[in-house]
mmCIF file of C-alpha atoms in Angstrom:
data_model
loop_
_atom_site.group_PDB
_atom_site.id
_atom_site.type_symbol
_atom_site.label_atom_id
_atom_site.label_comp_id
_atom_site.label_asym_id
_atom_site.label_seq_id
_atom_site.Cartn_x
_atom_site.Cartn_y
_atom_site.Cartn_z
ATOM 1 C CA UNK O 1 10.760 35.550 -1.408
ATOM 2 C CA UNK O 2 10.504 39.328 -1.066
ATOM 3 C CA UNK O 3 14.189 39.383 -0.119
ATOM 4 C CA UNK O 4 15.076 37.335 -3.215
ATOM 5 C CA UNK O 5 13.359 39.865 -5.492
ATOM 6 C CA UNK O 6 14.798 42.805 -3.579
ATOM 7 C CA UNK O 7 11.373 44.084 -2.505
ATOM 8 C CA UNK O 8 11.248 45.806 0.850
ATOM 9 C CA UNK O 9 7.944 44.589 2.230
ATOM 10 C CA UNK O 10 6.801 42.741 5.319
ATOM 11 C CA UNK O 11 5.222 39.297 5.230
ATOM 12 C CA UNK O 12 2.006 40.685 6.693
ATOM 13 C CA UNK O 13 1.679 43.058 3.762
ATOM 14 C CA UNK O 14 2.265 40.224 1.274
ATOM 15 C CA UNK O 15 -0.398 38.069 2.906
ATOM 16 C CA UNK O 16 -2.831 40.996 2.990
ATOM 17 C CA UNK O 17 -2.269 41.640 -0.720
ATOM 18 C CA UNK O 18 -2.793 37.945 -1.550
ATOM 19 C CA UNK O 19 -6.041 37.831 0.408
ATOM 20 C CA UNK O 20 -7.224 40.983 -1.396
ATOM 21 C CA UNK O 21 -6.820 39.404 -4.833
ATOM 22 C CA UNK O 22 -10.154 38.810 -6.602
ATOM 23 C CA UNK O 23 -11.422 35.273 -7.071
ATOM 24 C CA UNK O 24 -10.811 33.825 -10.546
ATOM 25 C CA UNK O 25 -13.605 34.405 -13.052
ATOM 26 C CA UNK O 26 -14.776 30.866 -13.809
ATOM 27 C CA UNK O 27 -17.721 29.759 -15.927
ATOM 28 C CA UNK O 28 -20.725 28.372 -14.064
ATOM 29 C CA UNK O 29 -20.140 24.665 -13.483
ATOM 30 C CA UNK O 30 -22.488 22.044 -14.864
ATOM 31 C CA UNK O 31 -21.042 18.965 -13.099
ATOM 32 C CA UNK O 32 -19.828 19.564 -9.535
ATOM 33 C CA UNK O 33 -17.858 17.208 -7.303
ATOM 34 C CA UNK O 34 -18.204 17.575 -3.528
ATOM 35 C CA UNK O 35 -15.958 16.186 -0.806
ATOM 36 C CA UNK O 36 -14.615 17.040 2.611
ATOM 37 C CA UNK O 37 -11.107 18.083 3.612
ATOM 38 C CA UNK O 38 -9.668 18.265 7.109
ATOM 39 C CA UNK O 39 -8.484 21.542 8.582
ATOM 40 C CA UNK O 40 -7.774 19.588 11.776
ATOM 41 C CA UNK O 41 -8.050 15.843 11.359
ATOM 42 C CA UNK O 42 -10.740 14.303 13.509
ATOM 43 C CA UNK O 43 -11.999 17.671 14.759
ATOM 44 C CA UNK O 44 -12.809 20.149 12.015
ATOM 45 C CA UNK O 45 -13.598 19.680 8.346
ATOM 46 C CA UNK O 46 -14.447 21.878 5.400
ATOM 47 C CA UNK O 47 -15.953 21.274 1.955
ATOM 48 C CA UNK O 48 -14.232 21.517 -1.424
ATOM 49 C CA UNK O 49 -16.264 21.910 -4.613
ATOM 50 C CA UNK O 50 -14.702 21.026 -7.961
ATOM 51 C CA UNK O 51 -15.834 21.557 -11.549
ATOM 52 C CA UNK O 52 -15.512 17.959 -12.753
ATOM 53 C CA UNK O 53 -15.513 18.916 -16.425
ATOM 54 C CA UNK O 54 -12.859 21.652 -16.044
ATOM 55 C CA UNK O 55 -11.035 19.577 -13.391
ATOM 56 C CA UNK O 56 -10.365 22.556 -11.125
ATOM 57 C CA UNK O 57 -11.754 23.747 -7.762
ATOM 58 C CA UNK O 58 -14.447 26.403 -7.812
ATOM 59 C CA UNK O 59 -14.872 27.100 -4.095
ATOM 60 C CA UNK O 60 -14.037 26.086 -0.528
ATOM 61 C CA UNK O 61 -16.507 26.159 2.348
ATOM 62 C CA UNK O 62 -15.361 26.485 5.977
ATOM 63 C CA UNK O 63 -17.503 23.564 7.185
ATOM 64 C CA UNK O 64 -19.268 20.459 5.902
ATOM 65 C CA UNK O 65 -22.773 21.288 7.049
ATOM 66 C CA UNK O 66 -25.696 20.438 4.772
ATOM 67 C CA UNK O 67 -27.015 23.996 5.081
ATOM 68 C CA UNK O 68 -23.750 25.526 3.808
ATOM 69 C CA UNK O 69 -23.671 23.229 0.776
ATOM 70 C CA UNK O 70 -27.368 23.829 0.070
ATOM 71 C CA UNK O 71 -26.898 27.596 0.148
ATOM 72 C CA UNK O 72 -23.940 27.405 -2.256
ATOM 73 C CA UNK O 73 -25.794 25.163 -4.713
ATOM 74 C CA UNK O 74 -28.954 27.270 -4.572
ATOM 75 C CA UNK O 75 -27.021 30.255 -5.982
ATOM 76 C CA UNK O 76 -26.060 28.190 -9.049
ATOM 77 C CA UNK O 77 -29.210 26.829 -10.682
ATOM 78 C CA UNK O 78 -27.305 25.635 -13.756
ATOM 79 C CA UNK O 79 -25.800 22.651 -11.940
ATOM 80 C CA UNK O 80 -27.022 19.392 -13.491
ATOM 81 C CA UNK O 81 -24.920 16.701 -11.753
ATOM 82 C CA UNK O 82 -23.527 16.481 -8.215
ATOM 83 C CA UNK O 83 -20.831 13.840 -7.628
ATOM 84 C CA UNK O 84 -20.424 12.931 -3.971
ATOM 85 C CA UNK O 85 -19.714 10.141 -1.530
ATOM 86 C CA UNK O 86 -22.506 8.635 0.543
ATOM 87 C CA UNK O 87 -22.135 11.009 3.517
ATOM 88 C CA UNK O 88 -25.647 12.000 4.710
ATOM 89 C CA UNK O 89 -24.844 15.732 5.070
ATOM 90 C CA UNK O 90 -23.752 15.947 1.407
ATOM 91 C CA UNK O 91 -26.835 14.043 0.278
ATOM 92 C CA UNK O 92 -29.111 16.342 2.276
ATOM 93 C CA UNK O 93 -27.356 19.512 1.091
ATOM 94 C CA UNK O 94 -27.521 18.454 -2.562
ATOM 95 C CA UNK O 95 -31.193 17.530 -2.288
ATOM 96 C CA UNK O 96 -32.157 20.864 -0.714
ATOM 97 C CA UNK O 97 -29.857 23.155 -2.695
ATOM 98 C CA UNK O 98 -30.052 21.543 -6.151
ATOM 99 C CA UNK O 99 -33.257 19.509 -6.434
ATOM 100 C CA UNK O 100 -32.986 19.683 -10.223
ATOM 101 C CA UNK O 101 -29.541 18.028 -10.261
ATOM 102 C CA UNK O 102 -28.828 14.320 -10.520
ATOM 103 C CA UNK O 103 -26.775 13.005 -7.625
ATOM 104 C CA UNK O 104 -24.050 10.466 -8.433
ATOM 105 C CA UNK O 105 -22.464 8.303 -5.737
ATOM 106 C CA UNK O 106 -18.754 7.784 -6.283
ATOM 107 C CA UNK O 107 -17.815 4.248 -7.367
ATOM 108 C CA UNK O 108 -14.608 4.086 -5.345
ATOM 109 C CA UNK O 109 -16.524 4.843 -2.156
ATOM 110 C CA UNK O 110 -19.097 2.174 -3.066
ATOM 111 C CA UNK O 111 -16.347 -0.420 -3.438
ATOM 112 C CA UNK O 112 -14.762 0.766 -0.199
ATOM 113 C CA UNK O 113 -18.092 0.346 1.598
ATOM 114 C CA UNK O 114 -18.416 -3.164 0.156
ATOM 115 C CA UNK O 115 -14.862 -3.990 1.278
ATOM 116 C CA UNK O 116 -15.635 -3.002 4.860
ATOM 117 C CA UNK O 117 -18.879 -5.000 4.814
ATOM 118 C CA UNK O 118 -17.102 -8.051 3.385
ATOM 119 C CA UNK O 119 -14.449 -7.932 6.111
ATOM 120 C CA UNK O 120 -17.172 -7.755 8.775
ATOM 121 C CA UNK O 121 -18.854 -10.788 7.244
ATOM 122 C CA UNK O 122 -15.616 -12.779 7.277
ATOM 123 C CA UNK O 123 -14.976 -11.717 10.891
ATOM 124 C CA UNK O 124 -18.445 -13.005 11.837
ATOM 125 C CA UNK O 125 -17.371 -16.447 10.532
ATOM 126 C CA UNK O 126 -13.854 -16.520 11.954
ATOM 127 C CA UNK O 127 -14.843 -19.718 13.753
ATOM 128 C CA UNK O 128 -14.957 -21.445 10.373
ATOM 129 C CA UNK O 129 -11.386 -20.311 9.729
ATOM 130 C CA UNK O 130 -10.170 -21.748 13.035
ATOM 131 C CA UNK O 131 -11.735 -25.098 12.281
ATOM 132 C CA UNK O 132 -10.045 -25.484 8.926
ATOM 133 C CA UNK O 133 -7.564 -28.244 8.183
ATOM 134 C CA UNK O 134 -3.963 -27.235 7.414
ATOM 135 C CA UNK O 135 -3.904 -24.831 4.504
ATOM 136 C CA UNK O 136 -3.554 -26.316 1.008
ATOM 137 C CA UNK O 137 -0.549 -24.065 0.499
ATOM 138 C CA UNK O 138 1.356 -26.195 2.997
ATOM 139 C CA UNK O 139 0.652 -29.258 0.888
ATOM 140 C CA UNK O 140 1.989 -27.757 -2.337
ATOM 141 C CA UNK O 141 5.346 -29.304 -3.080
ATOM 142 C CA UNK O 142 8.090 -26.771 -3.392
ATOM 143 C CA UNK O 143 10.464 -27.335 -6.311
ATOM 144 C CA UNK O 144 13.707 -28.836 -5.115
ATOM 145 C CA UNK O 145 16.764 -26.754 -5.754
ATOM 146 C CA UNK O 146 19.170 -28.521 -8.093
ATOM 147 C CA UNK O 147 22.315 -29.690 -6.370
ATOM 148 C CA UNK O 148 25.507 -27.927 -7.291
ATOM 149 C CA UNK O 149 27.457 -30.426 -9.456
ATOM 150 C CA UNK O 150 30.771 -29.005 -8.240
ATOM 151 C CA UNK O 151 29.955 -29.810 -4.618
ATOM 152 C CA UNK O 152 31.024 -26.246 -3.709
ATOM 153 C CA UNK O 153 29.960 -24.829 -0.349
ATOM 154 C CA UNK O 154 29.190 -21.599 -2.232
ATOM 155 C CA UNK O 155 26.131 -22.360 -4.399
ATOM 156 C CA UNK O 156 25.097 -20.595 -7.557
ATOM 157 C CA UNK O 157 23.421 -17.308 -6.694
ATOM 158 C CA UNK O 158 26.053 -16.085 -4.234
ATOM 159 C CA UNK O 159 27.212 -12.898 -5.944
ATOM 160 C CA UNK O 160 30.866 -13.090 -4.868
ATOM 161 C CA UNK O 161 31.158 -16.761 -5.764
ATOM 162 C CA UNK O 162 29.468 -16.243 -9.140
ATOM 163 C CA UNK O 163 31.777 -13.350 -9.957
ATOM 164 C CA UNK O 164 34.852 -15.413 -9.065
ATOM 165 C CA UNK O 165 33.643 -18.337 -11.196
ATOM 166 C CA UNK O 166 32.981 -16.004 -14.143
ATOM 167 C CA UNK O 167 36.413 -14.374 -13.923
ATOM 168 C CA UNK O 168 38.119 -17.753 -13.501
ATOM 169 C CA UNK O 169 36.386 -19.106 -16.603
ATOM 170 C CA UNK O 170 37.266 -16.003 -18.649
ATOM 171 C CA UNK O 171 40.956 -16.100 -17.689
ATOM 172 C CA UNK O 172 41.349 -19.828 -18.405
ATOM 173 C CA UNK O 173 39.502 -19.475 -21.733
ATOM 174 C CA UNK O 174 41.970 -16.792 -22.854
ATOM 175 C CA UNK O 175 44.928 -18.859 -21.618
ATOM 176 C CA UNK O 176 43.666 -21.823 -23.647
ATOM 177 C CA UNK O 177 43.426 -19.532 -26.678
ATOM 178 C CA UNK O 178 47.136 -18.702 -26.368
ATOM 179 C CA UNK O 179 47.018 -15.247 -24.731
ATOM 180 C CA UNK O 180 49.684 -14.216 -22.273
ATOM 181 C CA UNK O 181 48.857 -13.133 -18.756
ATOM 182 C CA UNK O 182 49.827 -9.524 -19.555
ATOM 183 C CA UNK O 183 47.485 -9.544 -22.566
ATOM 184 C CA UNK O 184 44.697 -10.968 -20.416
ATOM 185 C CA UNK O 185 45.372 -8.225 -17.851
ATOM 186 C CA UNK O 186 44.901 -5.521 -20.495
ATOM 187 C CA UNK O 187 41.905 -7.196 -22.130
ATOM 188 C CA UNK O 188 39.924 -7.854 -18.926
ATOM 189 C CA UNK O 189 41.013 -4.716 -17.093
ATOM 190 C CA UNK O 190 42.363 -6.667 -14.099
ATOM 191 C CA UNK O 191 45.550 -6.263 -12.121
ATOM 192 C CA UNK O 192 48.356 -8.691 -12.905
ATOM 193 C CA UNK O 193 48.122 -10.149 -9.388
ATOM 194 C CA UNK O 194 44.408 -10.949 -9.889
ATOM 195 C CA UNK O 195 45.105 -12.604 -13.247
ATOM 196 C CA UNK O 196 47.901 -14.659 -11.670
ATOM 197 C CA UNK O 197 45.638 -15.834 -8.808
ATOM 198 C CA UNK O 198 42.907 -16.891 -11.249
ATOM 199 C CA UNK O 199 45.347 -18.560 -13.631
ATOM 200 C CA UNK O 200 47.112 -20.527 -10.888
ATOM 201 C CA UNK O 201 43.822 -21.816 -9.402
ATOM 202 C CA UNK O 202 42.723 -25.139 -10.862
ATOM 203 C CA UNK O 203 39.094 -24.569 -9.826
ATOM 204 C CA UNK O 204 37.248 -21.450 -8.577
ATOM 205 C CA UNK O 205 36.705 -23.170 -5.229
ATOM 206 C CA UNK O 206 40.461 -22.985 -4.608
ATOM 207 C CA UNK O 207 40.010 -19.215 -4.262
ATOM 208 C CA UNK O 208 37.253 -19.423 -1.646
ATOM 209 C CA UNK O 209 39.366 -18.830 1.435
ATOM 210 C CA UNK O 210 40.030 -16.014 3.847
ATOM 211 C CA UNK O 211 36.996 -13.744 3.546
ATOM 212 C CA UNK O 212 35.009 -16.650 2.111
ATOM 213 C CA UNK O 213 35.377 -19.062 4.998
ATOM 214 C CA UNK O 214 35.432 -18.456 8.728
ATOM 215 C CA UNK O 215 35.367 -14.662 8.491
ATOM 216 C CA UNK O 216 35.367 -13.269 12.053
ATOM 217 C CA UNK O 217 32.347 -11.302 13.229
ATOM 218 C CA UNK O 218 31.950 -8.692 15.952
ATOM 219 C CA UNK O 219 29.260 -10.994 17.347
ATOM 220 C CA UNK O 220 31.552 -14.024 17.802
ATOM 221 C CA UNK O 221 32.583 -13.378 21.413
ATOM 222 C CA UNK O 222 28.961 -12.818 22.437
ATOM 223 C CA UNK O 223 27.441 -15.900 20.810
ATOM 224 C CA UNK O 224 27.832 -17.985 23.980
ATOM 225 C CA UNK O 225 25.976 -15.357 26.006
ATOM 226 C CA UNK O 226 23.223 -15.100 23.372
ATOM 227 C CA UNK O 227 22.895 -18.891 23.221
ATOM 228 C CA UNK O 228 22.488 -19.032 27.008
ATOM 229 C CA UNK O 229 19.863 -16.285 26.969
ATOM 230 C CA UNK O 230 17.994 -18.053 24.154
ATOM 231 C CA UNK O 231 17.981 -21.302 26.127
ATOM 232 C CA UNK O 232 16.659 -19.369 29.139
ATOM 233 C CA UNK O 233 13.680 -18.256 27.087
ATOM 234 C CA UNK O 234 14.774 -14.786 25.953
ATOM 235 C CA UNK O 235 13.793 -14.751 22.260
ATOM 236 C CA UNK O 236 13.544 -10.963 21.938
ATOM 237 C CA UNK O 237 16.481 -9.797 19.809
ATOM 238 C CA UNK O 238 16.112 -6.163 20.893
ATOM 239 C CA UNK O 239 16.289 -7.083 24.592
ATOM 240 C CA UNK O 240 19.323 -9.300 23.986
ATOM 241 C CA UNK O 241 21.027 -6.488 22.057
ATOM 242 C CA UNK O 242 20.410 -4.066 24.934
ATOM 243 C CA UNK O 243 22.005 -6.590 27.312
ATOM 244 C CA UNK O 244 25.238 -7.114 25.340
ATOM 245 C CA UNK O 245 25.868 -3.434 24.544
ATOM 246 C CA UNK O 246 27.007 -2.717 28.158
ATOM 247 C CA UNK O 247 29.264 -5.772 27.839
ATOM 248 C CA UNK O 248 31.204 -4.067 25.038
ATOM 249 C CA UNK O 249 29.327 -5.097 21.875
ATOM 250 C CA UNK O 250 29.849 -2.460 19.151
ATOM 251 C CA UNK O 251 27.789 -4.036 16.367
ATOM 252 C CA UNK O 252 24.272 -3.300 15.199
ATOM 253 C CA UNK O 253 20.924 -4.622 16.396
ATOM 254 C CA UNK O 254 20.278 -6.059 12.915
ATOM 255 C CA UNK O 255 23.186 -8.484 13.348
ATOM 256 C CA UNK O 256 21.697 -9.798 16.619
ATOM 257 C CA UNK O 257 18.271 -10.069 15.031
ATOM 258 C CA UNK O 258 19.697 -12.058 12.103
ATOM 259 C CA UNK O 259 21.444 -14.419 14.536
ATOM 260 C CA UNK O 260 18.224 -15.007 16.483
ATOM 261 C CA UNK O 261 16.338 -15.592 13.245
ATOM 262 C CA UNK O 262 18.527 -18.601 12.491
ATOM 263 C CA UNK O 263 17.433 -20.104 15.808
ATOM 264 C CA UNK O 264 13.699 -19.769 15.224
ATOM 265 C CA UNK O 265 12.071 -23.060 14.167
ATOM 266 C CA UNK O 266 10.148 -23.236 10.916
ATOM 267 C CA UNK O 267 6.365 -23.313 11.151
ATOM 268 C CA UNK O 268 4.882 -26.788 11.362
ATOM 269 C CA UNK O 269 2.207 -27.175 8.643
ATOM 270 C CA UNK O 270 -0.037 -28.992 11.088
ATOM 271 C CA UNK O 271 0.050 -26.074 13.558
ATOM 272 C CA UNK O 272 0.054 -23.181 11.072
ATOM 273 C CA UNK O 273 -2.310 -20.399 12.239
ATOM 274 C CA UNK O 274 -5.506 -19.929 10.223
ATOM 275 C CA UNK O 275 -5.720 -16.979 7.838
ATOM 276 C CA UNK O 276 -6.975 -13.741 9.374
ATOM 277 C CA UNK O 277 -10.379 -12.268 8.386
ATOM 278 C CA UNK O 278 -8.633 -9.395 6.615
ATOM 279 C CA UNK O 279 -6.514 -11.809 4.582
ATOM 280 C CA UNK O 280 -9.551 -13.853 3.529
ATOM 281 C CA UNK O 281 -11.482 -10.675 2.710
ATOM 282 C CA UNK O 282 -8.556 -9.592 0.521
ATOM 283 C CA UNK O 283 -8.714 -12.880 -1.396
ATOM 284 C CA UNK O 284 -12.452 -12.425 -1.930
ATOM 285 C CA UNK O 285 -12.176 -8.786 -3.018
ATOM 286 C CA UNK O 286 -9.359 -9.251 -5.514
ATOM 287 C CA UNK O 287 -9.985 -10.407 -9.053
ATOM 288 C CA UNK O 288 -9.541 -14.205 -9.236
ATOM 289 C CA UNK O 289 -6.986 -13.851 -12.043
ATOM 290 C CA UNK O 290 -4.782 -11.650 -9.838
ATOM 291 C CA UNK O 291 -4.505 -14.276 -7.084
ATOM 292 C CA UNK O 292 -1.523 -16.580 -6.973
ATOM 293 C CA UNK O 293 -2.095 -20.299 -7.339
ATOM 294 C CA UNK O 294 -1.514 -20.795 -3.610
ATOM 295 C CA UNK O 295 -4.026 -18.087 -2.644
ATOM 296 C CA UNK O 296 -6.591 -19.560 -5.025
ATOM 297 C CA UNK O 297 -6.228 -22.929 -3.304
ATOM 298 C CA UNK O 298 -6.570 -21.309 0.098
ATOM 299 C CA UNK O 299 -9.693 -19.427 -0.927
ATOM 300 C CA UNK O 300 -11.261 -22.582 -2.337
ATOM 301 C CA UNK O 301 -10.567 -24.366 0.934
ATOM 302 C CA UNK O 302 -12.193 -21.523 2.903
ATOM 303 C CA UNK O 303 -15.308 -21.492 0.725
ATOM 304 C CA UNK O 304 -15.593 -25.286 0.858
ATOM 305 C CA UNK O 305 -15.498 -25.115 4.658
ATOM 306 C CA UNK O 306 -17.993 -22.215 5.019
ATOM 307 C CA UNK O 307 -21.012 -21.895 2.670
ATOM 308 C CA UNK O 308 -21.705 -18.354 3.909
ATOM 309 C CA UNK O 309 -18.288 -17.153 2.755
ATOM 310 C CA UNK O 310 -18.830 -18.859 -0.585
ATOM 311 C CA UNK O 311 -22.059 -16.879 -0.943
ATOM 312 C CA UNK O 312 -20.199 -13.711 0.079
ATOM 313 C CA UNK O 313 -17.587 -14.270 -2.652
ATOM 314 C CA UNK O 314 -20.361 -14.666 -5.213
ATOM 315 C CA UNK O 315 -22.031 -11.403 -4.169
ATOM 316 C CA UNK O 316 -18.735 -9.502 -4.218
ATOM 317 C CA UNK O 317 -17.865 -10.692 -7.707
ATOM 318 C CA UNK O 318 -21.346 -9.914 -8.960
ATOM 319 C CA UNK O 319 -21.133 -6.370 -7.581
ATOM 320 C CA UNK O 320 -17.655 -5.962 -9.086
ATOM 321 C CA UNK O 321 -19.070 -6.812 -12.504
ATOM 322 C CA UNK O 322 -21.919 -4.323 -12.048
ATOM 323 C CA UNK O 323 -19.434 -1.624 -11.033
ATOM 324 C CA UNK O 324 -16.757 -2.178 -13.680
ATOM 325 C CA UNK O 325 -19.202 -2.650 -16.541
ATOM 326 C CA UNK O 326 -21.529 0.115 -15.243
ATOM 327 C CA UNK O 327 -24.650 -2.052 -15.198
ATOM 328 C CA UNK O 328 -26.621 -0.078 -12.623
ATOM 329 C CA UNK O 329 -29.906 -1.614 -13.769
ATOM 330 C CA UNK O 330 -28.831 -4.874 -12.125
ATOM 331 C CA UNK O 331 -28.582 -3.308 -8.648
ATOM 332 C CA UNK O 332 -32.128 -4.260 -7.479
ATOM 333 C CA UNK O 333 -31.519 -7.919 -8.347
ATOM 334 C CA UNK O 334 -28.215 -7.824 -6.463
ATOM 335 C CA UNK O 335 -29.872 -6.358 -3.370
ATOM 336 C CA UNK O 336 -32.580 -9.062 -3.452
ATOM 337 C CA UNK O 337 -29.954 -11.802 -3.736
ATOM 338 C CA UNK O 338 -27.977 -10.381 -0.792
ATOM 339 C CA UNK O 339 -31.025 -10.406 1.480
ATOM 340 C CA UNK O 340 -31.596 -14.104 0.835
ATOM 341 C CA UNK O 341 -28.308 -15.117 2.541
ATOM 342 C CA UNK O 342 -27.362 -14.998 6.211
ATOM 343 C CA UNK O 343 -24.807 -12.193 5.886
ATOM 344 C CA UNK O 344 -25.679 -9.374 8.342
ATOM 345 C CA UNK O 345 -22.729 -7.253 7.222
ATOM 346 C CA UNK O 346 -24.028 -7.156 3.653
ATOM 347 C CA UNK O 347 -27.588 -6.603 4.900
ATOM 348 C CA UNK O 348 -26.427 -3.387 6.578
ATOM 349 C CA UNK O 349 -24.760 -2.261 3.350
ATOM 350 C CA UNK O 350 -27.900 -3.117 1.350
ATOM 351 C CA UNK O 351 -30.053 -1.054 3.723
ATOM 352 C CA UNK O 352 -27.750 1.939 3.292
ATOM 353 C CA UNK O 353 -27.793 1.583 -0.484
ATOM 354 C CA UNK O 354 -31.596 1.415 -0.424
ATOM 355 C CA UNK O 355 -31.752 4.770 1.344
ATOM 356 C CA UNK O 356 -29.582 6.291 -1.391
ATOM 357 C CA UNK O 357 -30.568 4.036 -4.279
ATOM 358 C CA UNK O 358 -31.010 6.738 -6.932
ATOM 359 C CA UNK O 359 -27.511 8.141 -6.427
ATOM 360 C CA UNK O 360 -25.945 4.671 -6.234
ATOM 361 C CA UNK O 361 -27.697 3.548 -9.414
ATOM 362 C CA UNK O 362 -26.491 6.701 -11.177
ATOM 363 C CA UNK O 363 -22.937 6.066 -9.931
ATOM 364 C CA UNK O 364 -23.049 2.521 -11.297
ATOM 365 C CA UNK O 365 -24.395 3.715 -14.650
ATOM 366 C CA UNK O 366 -22.994 7.158 -15.539
ATOM 367 C CA UNK O 367 -19.329 7.941 -16.322
ATOM 368 C CA UNK O 368 -19.052 10.676 -13.658
ATOM 369 C CA UNK O 369 -17.072 10.060 -10.474
ATOM 370 C CA UNK O 370 -15.253 11.940 -7.710
ATOM 371 C CA UNK O 371 -11.718 10.961 -8.674
ATOM 372 C CA UNK O 372 -10.701 14.498 -9.607
ATOM 373 C CA UNK O 373 -12.111 15.760 -6.303
ATOM 374 C CA UNK O 374 -9.956 13.334 -4.323
ATOM 375 C CA UNK O 375 -6.928 14.636 -6.194
ATOM 376 C CA UNK O 376 -7.671 18.201 -5.104
ATOM 377 C CA UNK O 377 -8.193 17.050 -1.512
ATOM 378 C CA UNK O 378 -4.631 15.704 -1.601
ATOM 379 C CA UNK O 379 -3.418 19.018 -3.024
ATOM 380 C CA UNK O 380 -5.098 20.870 -0.158
ATOM 381 C CA UNK O 381 -3.167 18.680 2.268
ATOM 382 C CA UNK O 382 0.060 19.714 0.539
ATOM 383 C CA UNK O 383 -0.831 23.428 0.717
ATOM 384 C CA UNK O 384 -1.677 23.106 4.408
ATOM 385 C CA UNK O 385 1.722 21.548 5.107
ATOM 386 C CA UNK O 386 3.459 24.337 3.194
ATOM 387 C CA UNK O 387 1.779 26.874 5.481
ATOM 388 C CA UNK O 388 2.621 24.817 8.598
ATOM 389 C CA UNK O 389 -0.994 25.048 9.769
ATOM 390 C CA UNK O 390 -0.613 28.731 10.702
ATOM 391 C CA UNK O 391 -2.760 30.221 7.937
ATOM 392 C CA UNK O 392 -6.487 30.735 8.260
ATOM 393 C CA UNK O 393 -9.306 29.647 6.005
ATOM 394 C CA UNK O 394 -9.233 32.849 3.903
ATOM 395 C CA UNK O 395 -5.614 32.387 2.803
ATOM 396 C CA UNK O 396 -6.063 28.656 2.210
ATOM 397 C CA UNK O 397 -9.086 29.360 0.008
ATOM 398 C CA UNK O 398 -7.145 31.927 -2.035
ATOM 399 C CA UNK O 399 -4.239 29.541 -2.567
ATOM 400 C CA UNK O 400 -6.532 26.721 -3.679
ATOM 401 C CA UNK O 401 -8.566 28.864 -6.093
ATOM 402 C CA UNK O 402 -5.683 30.878 -7.560
ATOM 403 C CA UNK O 403 -3.277 27.984 -8.031
ATOM 404 C CA UNK O 404 -2.731 27.175 -11.740
#
């Protein structure tokens, strides 16, 4: 950039000048959001602090220790609300450094914790999924496609056939109206040869020849070899493609894969595999109105076969209502109801919520959340990539705080 502006200066000098810039003069925050960011994923993390009301970062810390957060908060006694996830080091740091502040657990993280617990519960009852009868979705009758009244081998929906039919109809309509072929050529923007072909054809199907039927393929001379390999038990398209390339095949792997796909038998409804725990958990966690009719039938079949999963679905929907309608006062009743069912995964979640009940209740009641903090965490990732990981904490902090 210095070369673009015609400034004779080294990059080291530019970086030194940037690091020497003073921090922006920001008003003392009242509502602070706290989250971690990775300086090296899986190994080293720092802490970002954001003014939730101003929606901009106020500081970066080089680690995520409770002591560092407590020291930062202790220097700012005007903080009234601390938005955080349920990480124990953030809870401890906020309690020590800002005992006067109300801690608010982020709602997205609460739902994420519930999602993980729900998937564990479904996995604990995967035996119920294996013992299910064939899925109701297999019993739903698929609408039969209407037969093509013309008896054409090219059904409606084939883009080339549809275009030919449309052009054929347009040309014959103009001929019936008394237009000459030259006039039709000018009006439709076609060549005279194309107009003549369409006009001479009694039906569009008369034009479906050449490229429409029996078009040669680069795979044709290798089909016998592929058929033999398939019959020998080789159903891996990639392996078959690697075998025919030395034999002179110049086509793509996708063409071989498409050919093998036509050989694969359709799934027998009686032997269809049961839904996976993650799939069932997804049905339970989504709003019932957002499920397709088939998925609703599948979920009903699962709950009818396993009372524990039916109870799980009820608890998830009850918590979703508490979260979306911000009815934090109902949390104790929800925890009591969870403990009455044999769902160890939810029991673990309930125990964790109990240890942080005040913050969770505030998160399910107050409008504050950590959404803006997550946005700045993503921006830090972008800044790190721009610096190719070569810059230290001091420069990263300056870029985050001084960015507009």
